[in-house]
Amino acid sequence: MLYLTEETIREHLRWEALVRAIETAVRREDVVVPRRLSFDLGSTTAASPGRLLIMPSWQAESTIGIKTVTYRPDNARLGLPSHGANYIVMNARSG
């Protein structure tokens, strides 16, 4: 498995080019982009519950992508980011 850090991605990808590539890909007829799944994480201690978002997409013969996002609004008072995200890319043919 290859893991790329945020710093590595920022160093090698231009934001504008990445946005254009994503916009082009999700408009293709052979790319499936279902509605995102959203879950209330709840909390007994936080004033605001967090959320977990799962956003899959795929092209049957090529690639599967899954973006996961966590949202914790109370993190600001702890000096932490409110959002965390990961993107997983897999070969659609071999997993």
PDB file of N, CA and C in Angstrom:
ATOM      1  N   MET A   1       0.841  -1.167   0.000  1.00  0.00           N
ATOM      2  CA  MET A   1       0.000   0.000   0.000  1.00  0.00           C
ATOM      3  C   MET A   1       0.895   1.241   0.000  1.00  0.00           C
ATOM      4  N   LEU A   2       0.506   2.203  -0.784  1.00  0.00           N
ATOM      5  CA  LEU A   2       1.219   3.472  -0.848  1.00  0.00           C
ATOM      6  C   LEU A   2       0.420   4.508  -0.083  1.00  0.00           C
ATOM      7  N   TYR A   3       1.055   5.179   0.863  1.00  0.00           N
ATOM      8  CA  TYR A   3       0.400   6.229   1.638  1.00  0.00           C
ATOM      9  C   TYR A   3       1.084   7.548   1.317  1.00  0.00           C
ATOM     10  N   LEU A   4       0.316   8.522   0.861  1.00  0.00           N
ATOM     11  CA  LEU A   4       0.861   9.837   0.528  1.00  0.00           C
ATOM     12  C   LEU A   4       0.402  10.847   1.569  1.00  0.00           C
ATOM     13  N   THR A   5       1.331  11.594   2.101  1.00  0.00           N
ATOM     14  CA  THR A   5       0.988  12.615   3.087  1.00  0.00           C
ATOM     15  C   THR A   5       0.434  13.854   2.384  1.00  0.00           C
ATOM     16  N   GLU A   6      -0.213  14.704   3.154  1.00  0.00           N
ATOM     17  CA  GLU A   6      -0.718  15.963   2.613  1.00  0.00           C
ATOM     18  C   GLU A   6       0.415  16.783   1.997  1.00  0.00           C
ATOM     19  N   GLU A   7       1.558  16.798   2.662  1.00  0.00           N
ATOM     20  CA  GLU A   7       2.693  17.576   2.160  1.00  0.00           C
ATOM     21  C   GLU A   7       3.165  17.060   0.796  1.00  0.00           C
ATOM     22  N   THR A   8       3.230  15.745   0.636  1.00  0.00           N
ATOM     23  CA  THR A   8       3.654  15.155  -0.635  1.00  0.00           C
ATOM     24  C   THR A   8       2.672  15.504  -1.746  1.00  0.00           C
ATOM     25  N   ILE A   9       1.391  15.402  -1.436  1.00  0.00           N
ATOM     26  CA  ILE A   9       0.369  15.710  -2.441  1.00  0.00           C
ATOM     27  C   ILE A   9       0.450  17.177  -2.848  1.00  0.00           C
ATOM     28  N   ARG A  10       0.551  18.068  -1.875  1.00  0.00           N
ATOM     29  CA  ARG A  10       0.648  19.500  -2.188  1.00  0.00           C
ATOM     30  C   ARG A  10       1.901  19.816  -3.011  1.00  0.00           C
ATOM     31  N   GLU A  11       2.974  19.092  -2.759  1.00  0.00           N
ATOM     32  CA  GLU A  11       4.225  19.323  -3.471  1.00  0.00           C
ATOM     33  C   GLU A  11       4.135  18.921  -4.942  1.00  0.00           C
ATOM     34  N   HIS A  12       3.358  17.871  -5.230  1.00  0.00           N
ATOM     35  CA  HIS A  12       3.355  17.304  -6.577  1.00  0.00           C
ATOM     36  C   HIS A  12       2.109  17.603  -7.403  1.00  0.00           C
ATOM     37  N   LEU A  13       1.050  18.089  -6.793  1.00  0.00           N
ATOM     38  CA  LEU A  13      -0.182  18.375  -7.531  1.00  0.00           C
ATOM     39  C   LEU A  13      -0.517  19.855  -7.470  1.00  0.00           C
ATOM     40  N   ARG A  14      -0.958  20.372  -8.564  1.00  0.00           N
ATOM     41  CA  ARG A  14      -1.469  21.742  -8.611  1.00  0.00           C
ATOM     42  C   ARG A  14      -2.973  21.686  -8.348  1.00  0.00           C
ATOM     43  N   TRP A  15      -3.433  22.492  -7.411  1.00  0.00           N
ATOM     44  CA  TRP A  15      -4.832  22.467  -6.986  1.00  0.00           C
ATOM     45  C   TRP A  15      -5.783  22.660  -8.171  1.00  0.00           C
ATOM     46  N   GLU A  16      -5.517  23.627  -9.021  1.00  0.00           N
ATOM     47  CA  GLU A  16      -6.407  23.920 -10.147  1.00  0.00           C
ATOM     48  C   GLU A  16      -6.525  22.726 -11.094  1.00  0.00           C
ATOM     49  N   ALA A  17      -5.412  22.080 -11.367  1.00  0.00           N
ATOM     50  CA  ALA A  17      -5.420  20.915 -12.255  1.00  0.00           C
ATOM     51  C   ALA A  17      -6.186  19.753 -11.617  1.00  0.00           C
ATOM     52  N   LEU A  18      -6.022  19.583 -10.322  1.00  0.00           N
ATOM     53  CA  LEU A  18      -6.731  18.516  -9.621  1.00  0.00           C
ATOM     54  C   LEU A  18      -8.240  18.745  -9.664  1.00  0.00           C
ATOM     55  N   VAL A  19      -8.679  19.966  -9.410  1.00  0.00           N
ATOM     56  CA  VAL A  19     -10.109  20.290  -9.448  1.00  0.00           C
ATOM     57  C   VAL A  19     -10.673  20.026 -10.840  1.00  0.00           C
ATOM     58  N   ARG A  20      -9.975  20.455 -11.869  1.00  0.00           N
ATOM     59  CA  ARG A  20     -10.440  20.212 -13.250  1.00  0.00           C
ATOM     60  C   ARG A  20     -10.537  18.721 -13.555  1.00  0.00           C
ATOM     61  N   ALA A  21      -9.549  17.950 -13.112  1.00  0.00           N
ATOM     62  CA  ALA A  21      -9.551  16.504 -13.371  1.00  0.00           C
ATOM     63  C   ALA A  21     -10.735  15.828 -12.670  1.00  0.00           C
ATOM     64  N   ILE A  22     -11.014  16.226 -11.441  1.00  0.00           N
ATOM     65  CA  ILE A  22     -12.154  15.645 -10.703  1.00  0.00           C
ATOM     66  C   ILE A  22     -13.460  16.036 -11.381  1.00  0.00           C
ATOM     67  N   GLU A  23     -13.609  17.301 -11.735  1.00  0.00           N
ATOM     68  CA  GLU A  23     -14.840  17.753 -12.398  1.00  0.00           C
ATOM     69  C   GLU A  23     -15.073  17.004 -13.701  1.00  0.00           C
ATOM     70  N   THR A  24     -14.022  16.773 -14.463  1.00  0.00           N
ATOM     71  CA  THR A  24     -14.132  16.036 -15.722  1.00  0.00           C
ATOM     72  C   THR A  24     -14.515  14.583 -15.465  1.00  0.00           C
ATOM     73  N   ALA A  25     -13.877  13.962 -14.496  1.00  0.00           N
ATOM     74  CA  ALA A  25     -14.121  12.539 -14.212  1.00  0.00           C
ATOM     75  C   ALA A  25     -15.552  12.283 -13.763  1.00  0.00           C
ATOM     76  N   VAL A  26     -16.079  13.100 -12.873  1.00  0.00           N
ATOM     77  CA  VAL A  26     -17.415  12.813 -12.338  1.00  0.00           C
ATOM     78  C   VAL A  26     -18.528  13.083 -13.349  1.00  0.00           C
ATOM     79  N   ARG A  27     -18.205  13.744 -14.436  1.00  0.00           N
ATOM     80  CA  ARG A  27     -19.202  13.985 -15.497  1.00  0.00           C
ATOM     81  C   ARG A  27     -19.234  12.861 -16.534  1.00  0.00           C
ATOM     82  N   ARG A  28     -18.262  11.972 -16.479  1.00  0.00           N
ATOM     83  CA  ARG A  28     -18.221  10.879 -17.447  1.00  0.00           C
ATOM     84  C   ARG A  28     -19.387   9.924 -17.209  1.00  0.00           C
ATOM     85  N   GLU A  29     -19.964   9.423 -18.299  1.00  0.00           N
ATOM     86  CA  GLU A  29     -21.101   8.513 -18.188  1.00  0.00           C
ATOM     87  C   GLU A  29     -20.741   7.180 -17.553  1.00  0.00           C
ATOM     88  N   ASP A  30     -19.475   6.759 -17.674  1.00  0.00           N
ATOM     89  CA  ASP A  30     -19.079   5.461 -17.144  1.00  0.00           C
ATOM     90  C   ASP A  30     -18.553   5.547 -15.702  1.00  0.00           C
ATOM     91  N   VAL A  31     -18.640   6.715 -15.097  1.00  0.00           N
ATOM     92  CA  VAL A  31     -18.225   6.881 -13.703  1.00  0.00           C
ATOM     93  C   VAL A  31     -19.467   6.990 -12.824  1.00  0.00           C
ATOM     94  N   VAL A  32     -19.529   6.162 -11.803  1.00  0.00           N
ATOM     95  CA  VAL A  32     -20.663   6.140 -10.880  1.00  0.00           C
ATOM     96  C   VAL A  32     -20.292   6.962  -9.646  1.00  0.00           C
ATOM     97  N   VAL A  33     -21.159   7.919  -9.312  1.00  0.00           N
ATOM     98  CA  VAL A  33     -20.939   8.770  -8.140  1.00  0.00           C
ATOM     99  C   VAL A  33     -22.254   8.818  -7.352  1.00  0.00           C
ATOM    100  N   PRO A  34     -22.466   7.853  -6.445  1.00  0.00           N
ATOM    101  CA  PRO A  34     -23.703   7.853  -5.666  1.00  0.00           C
ATOM    102  C   PRO A  34     -23.722   8.998  -4.645  1.00  0.00           C
ATOM    103  N   ARG A  35     -24.886   9.224  -4.072  1.00  0.00           N
ATOM    104  CA  ARG A  35     -24.998  10.228  -3.015  1.00  0.00           C
ATOM    105  C   ARG A  35     -24.113   9.827  -1.844  1.00  0.00           C
ATOM    106  N   ARG A  36     -23.564  10.819  -1.202  1.00  0.00           N
ATOM    107  CA  ARG A  36     -22.693  10.537  -0.060  1.00  0.00           C
ATOM    108  C   ARG A  36     -23.512  10.014   1.110  1.00  0.00           C
ATOM    109  N   LEU A  37     -22.873   9.180   1.891  1.00  0.00           N
ATOM    110  CA  LEU A  37     -23.472   8.680   3.123  1.00  0.00           C
ATOM    111  C   LEU A  37     -23.057   9.619   4.248  1.00  0.00           C
ATOM    112  N   SER A  38     -23.977   9.921   5.144  1.00  0.00           N
ATOM    113  CA  SER A  38     -23.693  10.836   6.240  1.00  0.00           C
ATOM    114  C   SER A  38     -24.231  10.240   7.535  1.00  0.00           C
ATOM    115  N   PHE A  39     -23.364  10.183   8.545  1.00  0.00           N
ATOM    116  CA  PHE A  39     -23.734   9.580   9.814  1.00  0.00           C
ATOM    117  C   PHE A  39     -23.472  10.553  10.958  1.00  0.00           C
ATOM    118  N   ASP A  40     -24.410  10.628  11.875  1.00  0.00           N
ATOM    119  CA  ASP A  40     -24.242  11.415  13.096  1.00  0.00           C
ATOM    120  C   ASP A  40     -23.387  10.593  14.047  1.00  0.00           C
ATOM    121  N   LEU A  41     -22.240  11.126  14.430  1.00  0.00           N
ATOM    122  CA  LEU A  41     -21.354  10.396  15.334  1.00  0.00           C
ATOM    123  C   LEU A  41     -21.815  10.503  16.782  1.00  0.00           C
ATOM    124  N   GLY A  42     -22.617  11.523  17.062  1.00  0.00           N
ATOM    125  CA  GLY A  42     -23.116  11.687  18.416  1.00  0.00           C
ATOM    126  C   GLY A  42     -21.986  11.910  19.402  1.00  0.00           C
ATOM    127  N   SER A  43     -22.351  12.326  20.571  1.00  0.00           N
ATOM    128  CA  SER A  43     -21.370  12.522  21.625  1.00  0.00           C
ATOM    129  C   SER A  43     -22.095  12.793  22.918  1.00  0.00           C
ATOM    130  N   THR A  44     -21.590  12.248  23.990  1.00  0.00           N
ATOM    131  CA  THR A  44     -22.175  12.531  25.299  1.00  0.00           C
ATOM    132  C   THR A  44     -21.455  13.685  25.974  1.00  0.00           C
ATOM    133  N   THR A  45     -20.293  14.087  25.422  1.00  0.00           N
ATOM    134  CA  THR A  45     -19.521  15.153  26.059  1.00  0.00           C
ATOM    135  C   THR A  45     -19.421  16.415  25.210  1.00  0.00           C
ATOM    136  N   ALA A  46     -19.519  16.308  23.897  1.00  0.00           N
ATOM    137  CA  ALA A  46     -19.368  17.479  23.034  1.00  0.00           C
ATOM    138  C   ALA A  46     -20.692  18.217  22.902  1.00  0.00           C
ATOM    139  N   ALA A  47     -20.616  19.544  22.795  1.00  0.00           N
ATOM    140  CA  ALA A  47     -21.822  20.353  22.622  1.00  0.00           C
ATOM    141  C   ALA A  47     -22.468  20.083  21.266  1.00  0.00           C
ATOM    142  N   SER A  48     -21.647  19.850  20.242  1.00  0.00           N
ATOM    143  CA  SER A  48     -22.144  19.585  18.892  1.00  0.00           C
ATOM    144  C   SER A  48     -21.686  18.204  18.452  1.00  0.00           C
ATOM    145  N   PRO A  49     -22.624  17.364  17.985  1.00  0.00           N
ATOM    146  CA  PRO A  49     -22.208  16.038  17.527  1.00  0.00           C
ATOM    147  C   PRO A  49     -21.390  16.138  16.251  1.00  0.00           C
ATOM    148  N   GLY A  50     -20.550  15.183  16.060  1.00  0.00           N
ATOM    149  CA  GLY A  50     -19.746  15.136  14.843  1.00  0.00           C
ATOM    150  C   GLY A  50     -20.453  14.367  13.752  1.00  0.00           C
ATOM    151  N   ARG A  51     -19.846  14.370  12.570  1.00  0.00           N
ATOM    152  CA  ARG A  51     -20.402  13.659  11.428  1.00  0.00           C
ATOM    153  C   ARG A  51     -19.300  12.848  10.760  1.00  0.00           C
ATOM    154  N   LEU A  52     -19.711  11.759  10.173  1.00  0.00           N
ATOM    155  CA  LEU A  52     -18.849  10.939   9.335  1.00  0.00           C
ATOM    156  C   LEU A  52     -19.473  10.926   7.951  1.00  0.00           C
ATOM    157  N   LEU A  53     -18.713  11.327   6.943  1.00  0.00           N
ATOM    158  CA  LEU A  53     -19.179  11.330   5.558  1.00  0.00           C
ATOM    159  C   LEU A  53     -18.368  10.308   4.767  1.00  0.00           C
ATOM    160  N   ILE A  54     -19.056   9.532   3.946  1.00  0.00           N
ATOM    161  CA  ILE A  54     -18.408   8.540   3.092  1.00  0.00           C
ATOM    162  C   ILE A  54     -18.898   8.774   1.667  1.00  0.00           C
ATOM    163  N   MET A  55     -17.933   9.016   0.765  1.00  0.00           N
ATOM    164  CA  MET A  55     -18.274   9.378  -0.609  1.00  0.00           C
ATOM    165  C   MET A  55     -17.557   8.459  -1.595  1.00  0.00           C
ATOM    166  N   PRO A  56     -18.252   7.411  -2.041  1.00  0.00           N
ATOM    167  CA  PRO A  56     -17.629   6.497  -3.006  1.00  0.00           C
ATOM    168  C   PRO A  56     -17.847   6.959  -4.452  1.00  0.00           C
ATOM    169  N   SER A  57     -16.970   6.501  -5.320  1.00  0.00           N
ATOM    170  CA  SER A  57     -17.149   6.662  -6.762  1.00  0.00           C
ATOM    171  C   SER A  57     -16.319   5.575  -7.433  1.00  0.00           C
ATOM    172  N   TRP A  58     -16.700   5.228  -8.664  1.00  0.00           N
ATOM    173  CA  TRP A  58     -15.938   4.190  -9.352  1.00  0.00           C
ATOM    174  C   TRP A  58     -16.221   4.187 -10.844  1.00  0.00           C
ATOM    175  N   GLN A  59     -15.278   3.609 -11.549  1.00  0.00           N
ATOM    176  CA  GLN A  59     -15.430   3.239 -12.944  1.00  0.00           C
ATOM    177  C   GLN A  59     -15.193   1.738 -12.950  1.00  0.00           C
ATOM    178  N   ALA A  60     -16.175   0.968 -13.355  1.00  0.00           N
ATOM    179  CA  ALA A  60     -16.184  -0.479 -13.172  1.00  0.00           C
ATOM    180  C   ALA A  60     -14.924  -1.191 -13.642  1.00  0.00           C
ATOM    181  N   GLU A  61     -14.340  -0.761 -14.724  1.00  0.00           N
ATOM    182  CA  GLU A  61     -13.181  -1.457 -15.282  1.00  0.00           C
ATOM    183  C   GLU A  61     -11.853  -0.817 -14.903  1.00  0.00           C
ATOM    184  N   SER A  62     -11.879   0.189 -14.038  1.00  0.00           N
ATOM    185  CA  SER A  62     -10.651   0.925 -13.800  1.00  0.00           C
ATOM    186  C   SER A  62     -10.364   1.174 -12.324  1.00  0.00           C
ATOM    187  N   THR A  63     -11.124   2.081 -11.724  1.00  0.00           N
ATOM    188  CA  THR A  63     -10.742   2.616 -10.429  1.00  0.00           C
ATOM    189  C   THR A  63     -11.924   2.738  -9.482  1.00  0.00           C
ATOM    190  N   ILE A  64     -11.656   2.497  -8.217  1.00  0.00           N
ATOM    191  CA  ILE A  64     -12.615   2.761  -7.145  1.00  0.00           C
ATOM    192  C   ILE A  64     -11.979   3.817  -6.244  1.00  0.00           C
ATOM    193  N   GLY A  65     -12.751   4.821  -5.894  1.00  0.00           N
ATOM    194  CA  GLY A  65     -12.268   5.847  -4.975  1.00  0.00           C
ATOM    195  C   GLY A  65     -13.259   6.032  -3.843  1.00  0.00           C
ATOM    196  N   ILE A  66     -12.754   6.193  -2.641  1.00  0.00           N
ATOM    197  CA  ILE A  66     -13.614   6.422  -1.478  1.00  0.00           C
ATOM    198  C   ILE A  66     -13.015   7.559  -0.660  1.00  0.00           C
ATOM    199  N   LYS A  67     -13.790   8.625  -0.509  1.00  0.00           N
ATOM    200  CA  LYS A  67     -13.368   9.742   0.329  1.00  0.00           C
ATOM    201  C   LYS A  67     -14.111   9.628   1.660  1.00  0.00           C
ATOM    202  N   THR A  68     -13.367   9.725   2.740  1.00  0.00           N
ATOM    203  CA  THR A  68     -13.982   9.742   4.068  1.00  0.00           C
ATOM    204  C   THR A  68     -13.649  11.085   4.723  1.00  0.00           C
ATOM    205  N   VAL A  69     -14.642  11.655   5.376  1.00  0.00           N
ATOM    206  CA  VAL A  69     -14.464  12.932   6.066  1.00  0.00           C
ATOM    207  C   VAL A  69     -15.082  12.826   7.447  1.00  0.00           C
ATOM    208  N   THR A  70     -14.360  13.280   8.442  1.00  0.00           N
ATOM    209  CA  THR A  70     -14.936  13.436   9.781  1.00  0.00           C
ATOM    210  C   THR A  70     -15.050  14.920  10.069  1.00  0.00           C
ATOM    211  N   TYR A  71     -16.131  15.277  10.740  1.00  0.00           N
ATOM    212  CA  TYR A  71     -16.366  16.664  11.115  1.00  0.00           C
ATOM    213  C   TYR A  71     -16.642  16.710  12.615  1.00  0.00           C
ATOM    214  N   ARG A  72     -15.814  17.431  13.312  1.00  0.00           N
ATOM    215  CA  ARG A  72     -15.955  17.605  14.762  1.00  0.00           C
ATOM    216  C   ARG A  72     -15.912  19.107  15.064  1.00  0.00           C
ATOM    217  N   PRO A  73     -17.068  19.767  15.102  1.00  0.00           N
ATOM    218  CA  PRO A  73     -17.095  21.216  15.286  1.00  0.00           C
ATOM    219  C   PRO A  73     -16.486  21.684  16.604  1.00  0.00           C
ATOM    220  N   ASP A  74     -16.505  20.855  17.615  1.00  0.00           N
ATOM    221  CA  ASP A  74     -15.955  21.248  18.912  1.00  0.00           C
ATOM    222  C   ASP A  74     -14.426  21.211  18.959  1.00  0.00           C
ATOM    223  N   ASN A  75     -13.798  20.700  17.918  1.00  0.00           N
ATOM    224  CA  ASN A  75     -12.336  20.654  17.900  1.00  0.00           C
ATOM    225  C   ASN A  75     -11.702  22.041  17.948  1.00  0.00           C
ATOM    226  N   ALA A  76     -12.405  23.062  17.475  1.00  0.00           N
ATOM    227  CA  ALA A  76     -11.841  24.420  17.450  1.00  0.00           C
ATOM    228  C   ALA A  76     -11.422  24.872  18.854  1.00  0.00           C
ATOM    229  N   ARG A  77     -12.223  24.549  19.836  1.00  0.00           N
ATOM    230  CA  ARG A  77     -11.870  24.979  21.198  1.00  0.00           C
ATOM    231  C   ARG A  77     -10.676  24.204  21.756  1.00  0.00           C
ATOM    232  N   LEU A  78     -10.308  23.130  21.099  1.00  0.00           N
ATOM    233  CA  LEU A  78      -9.134  22.353  21.487  1.00  0.00           C
ATOM    234  C   LEU A  78      -7.913  22.701  20.641  1.00  0.00           C
ATOM    235  N   GLY A  79      -8.099  23.629  19.697  1.00  0.00           N
ATOM    236  CA  GLY A  79      -7.007  24.002  18.808  1.00  0.00           C
ATOM    237  C   GLY A  79      -6.740  22.977  17.723  1.00  0.00           C
ATOM    238  N   LEU A  80      -7.736  22.155  17.416  1.00  0.00           N
ATOM    239  CA  LEU A  80      -7.598  21.114  16.401  1.00  0.00           C
ATOM    240  C   LEU A  80      -8.463  21.436  15.194  1.00  0.00           C
ATOM    241  N   PRO A  81      -8.119  20.910  14.013  1.00  0.00           N
ATOM    242  CA  PRO A  81      -8.949  21.128  12.823  1.00  0.00           C
ATOM    243  C   PRO A  81     -10.337  20.505  13.020  1.00  0.00           C
ATOM    244  N   SER A  82     -11.349  21.145  12.464  1.00  0.00           N
ATOM    245  CA  SER A  82     -12.711  20.615  12.578  1.00  0.00           C
ATOM    246  C   SER A  82     -12.962  19.463  11.608  1.00  0.00           C
ATOM    247  N   HIS A  83     -12.165  19.389  10.528  1.00  0.00           N
ATOM    248  CA  HIS A  83     -12.345  18.351   9.516  1.00  0.00           C
ATOM    249  C   HIS A  83     -11.078  17.507   9.379  1.00  0.00           C
ATOM    250  N   GLY A  84     -11.286  16.234   9.137  1.00  0.00           N
ATOM    251  CA  GLY A  84     -10.203  15.332   8.782  1.00  0.00           C
ATOM    252  C   GLY A  84     -10.674  14.529   7.583  1.00  0.00           C
ATOM    253  N   ALA A  85      -9.782  14.223   6.653  1.00  0.00           N
ATOM    254  CA  ALA A  85     -10.219  13.501   5.453  1.00  0.00           C
ATOM    255  C   ALA A  85      -9.135  12.563   4.951  1.00  0.00           C
ATOM    256  N   ASN A  86      -9.586  11.522   4.281  1.00  0.00           N
ATOM    257  CA  ASN A  86      -8.701  10.561   3.616  1.00  0.00           C
ATOM    258  C   ASN A  86      -9.341  10.194   2.287  1.00  0.00           C
ATOM    259  N   TYR A  87      -8.502   9.792   1.347  1.00  0.00           N
ATOM    260  CA  TYR A  87      -9.000   9.304   0.070  1.00  0.00           C
ATOM    261  C   TYR A  87      -8.295   8.000  -0.239  1.00  0.00           C
ATOM    262  N   ILE A  88      -9.078   6.983  -0.511  1.00  0.00           N
ATOM    263  CA  ILE A  88      -8.551   5.661  -0.808  1.00  0.00           C
ATOM    264  C   ILE A  88      -8.809   5.386  -2.287  1.00  0.00           C
ATOM    265  N   VAL A  89      -7.781   4.953  -2.998  1.00  0.00           N
ATOM    266  CA  VAL A  89      -7.905   4.603  -4.414  1.00  0.00           C
ATOM    267  C   VAL A  89      -7.529   3.133  -4.567  1.00  0.00           C
ATOM    268  N   MET A  90      -8.394   2.395  -5.274  1.00  0.00           N
ATOM    269  CA  MET A  90      -8.170   0.964  -5.483  1.00  0.00           C
ATOM    270  C   MET A  90      -8.342   0.612  -6.949  1.00  0.00           C
ATOM    271  N   ASN A  91      -7.704  -0.437  -7.361  1.00  0.00           N
ATOM    272  CA  ASN A  91      -7.881  -0.990  -8.689  1.00  0.00           C
ATOM    273  C   ASN A  91      -9.235  -1.695  -8.705  1.00  0.00           C
ATOM    274  N   ALA A  92     -10.116  -1.306  -9.608  1.00  0.00           N
ATOM    275  CA  ALA A  92     -11.454  -1.888  -9.650  1.00  0.00           C
ATOM    276  C   ALA A  92     -11.461  -3.343 -10.121  1.00  0.00           C
ATOM    277  N   ARG A  93     -10.451  -3.751 -10.837  1.00  0.00           N
ATOM    278  CA  ARG A  93     -10.388  -5.121 -11.333  1.00  0.00           C
ATOM    279  C   ARG A  93      -9.827  -6.094 -10.308  1.00  0.00           C
ATOM    280  N   SER A  94      -8.851  -5.656  -9.544  1.00  0.00           N
ATOM    281  CA  SER A  94      -8.173  -6.578  -8.614  1.00  0.00           C
ATOM    282  C   SER A  94      -8.407  -6.254  -7.141  1.00  0.00           C
ATOM    283  N   GLY A  95      -9.040  -5.131  -6.874  1.00  0.00           N
ATOM    284  CA  GLY A  95      -9.272  -4.740  -5.475  1.00  0.00           C
ATOM    285  C   GLY A  95      -8.087  -4.129  -4.944  1.00  0.00           C
TER     286      GLY A  95
END
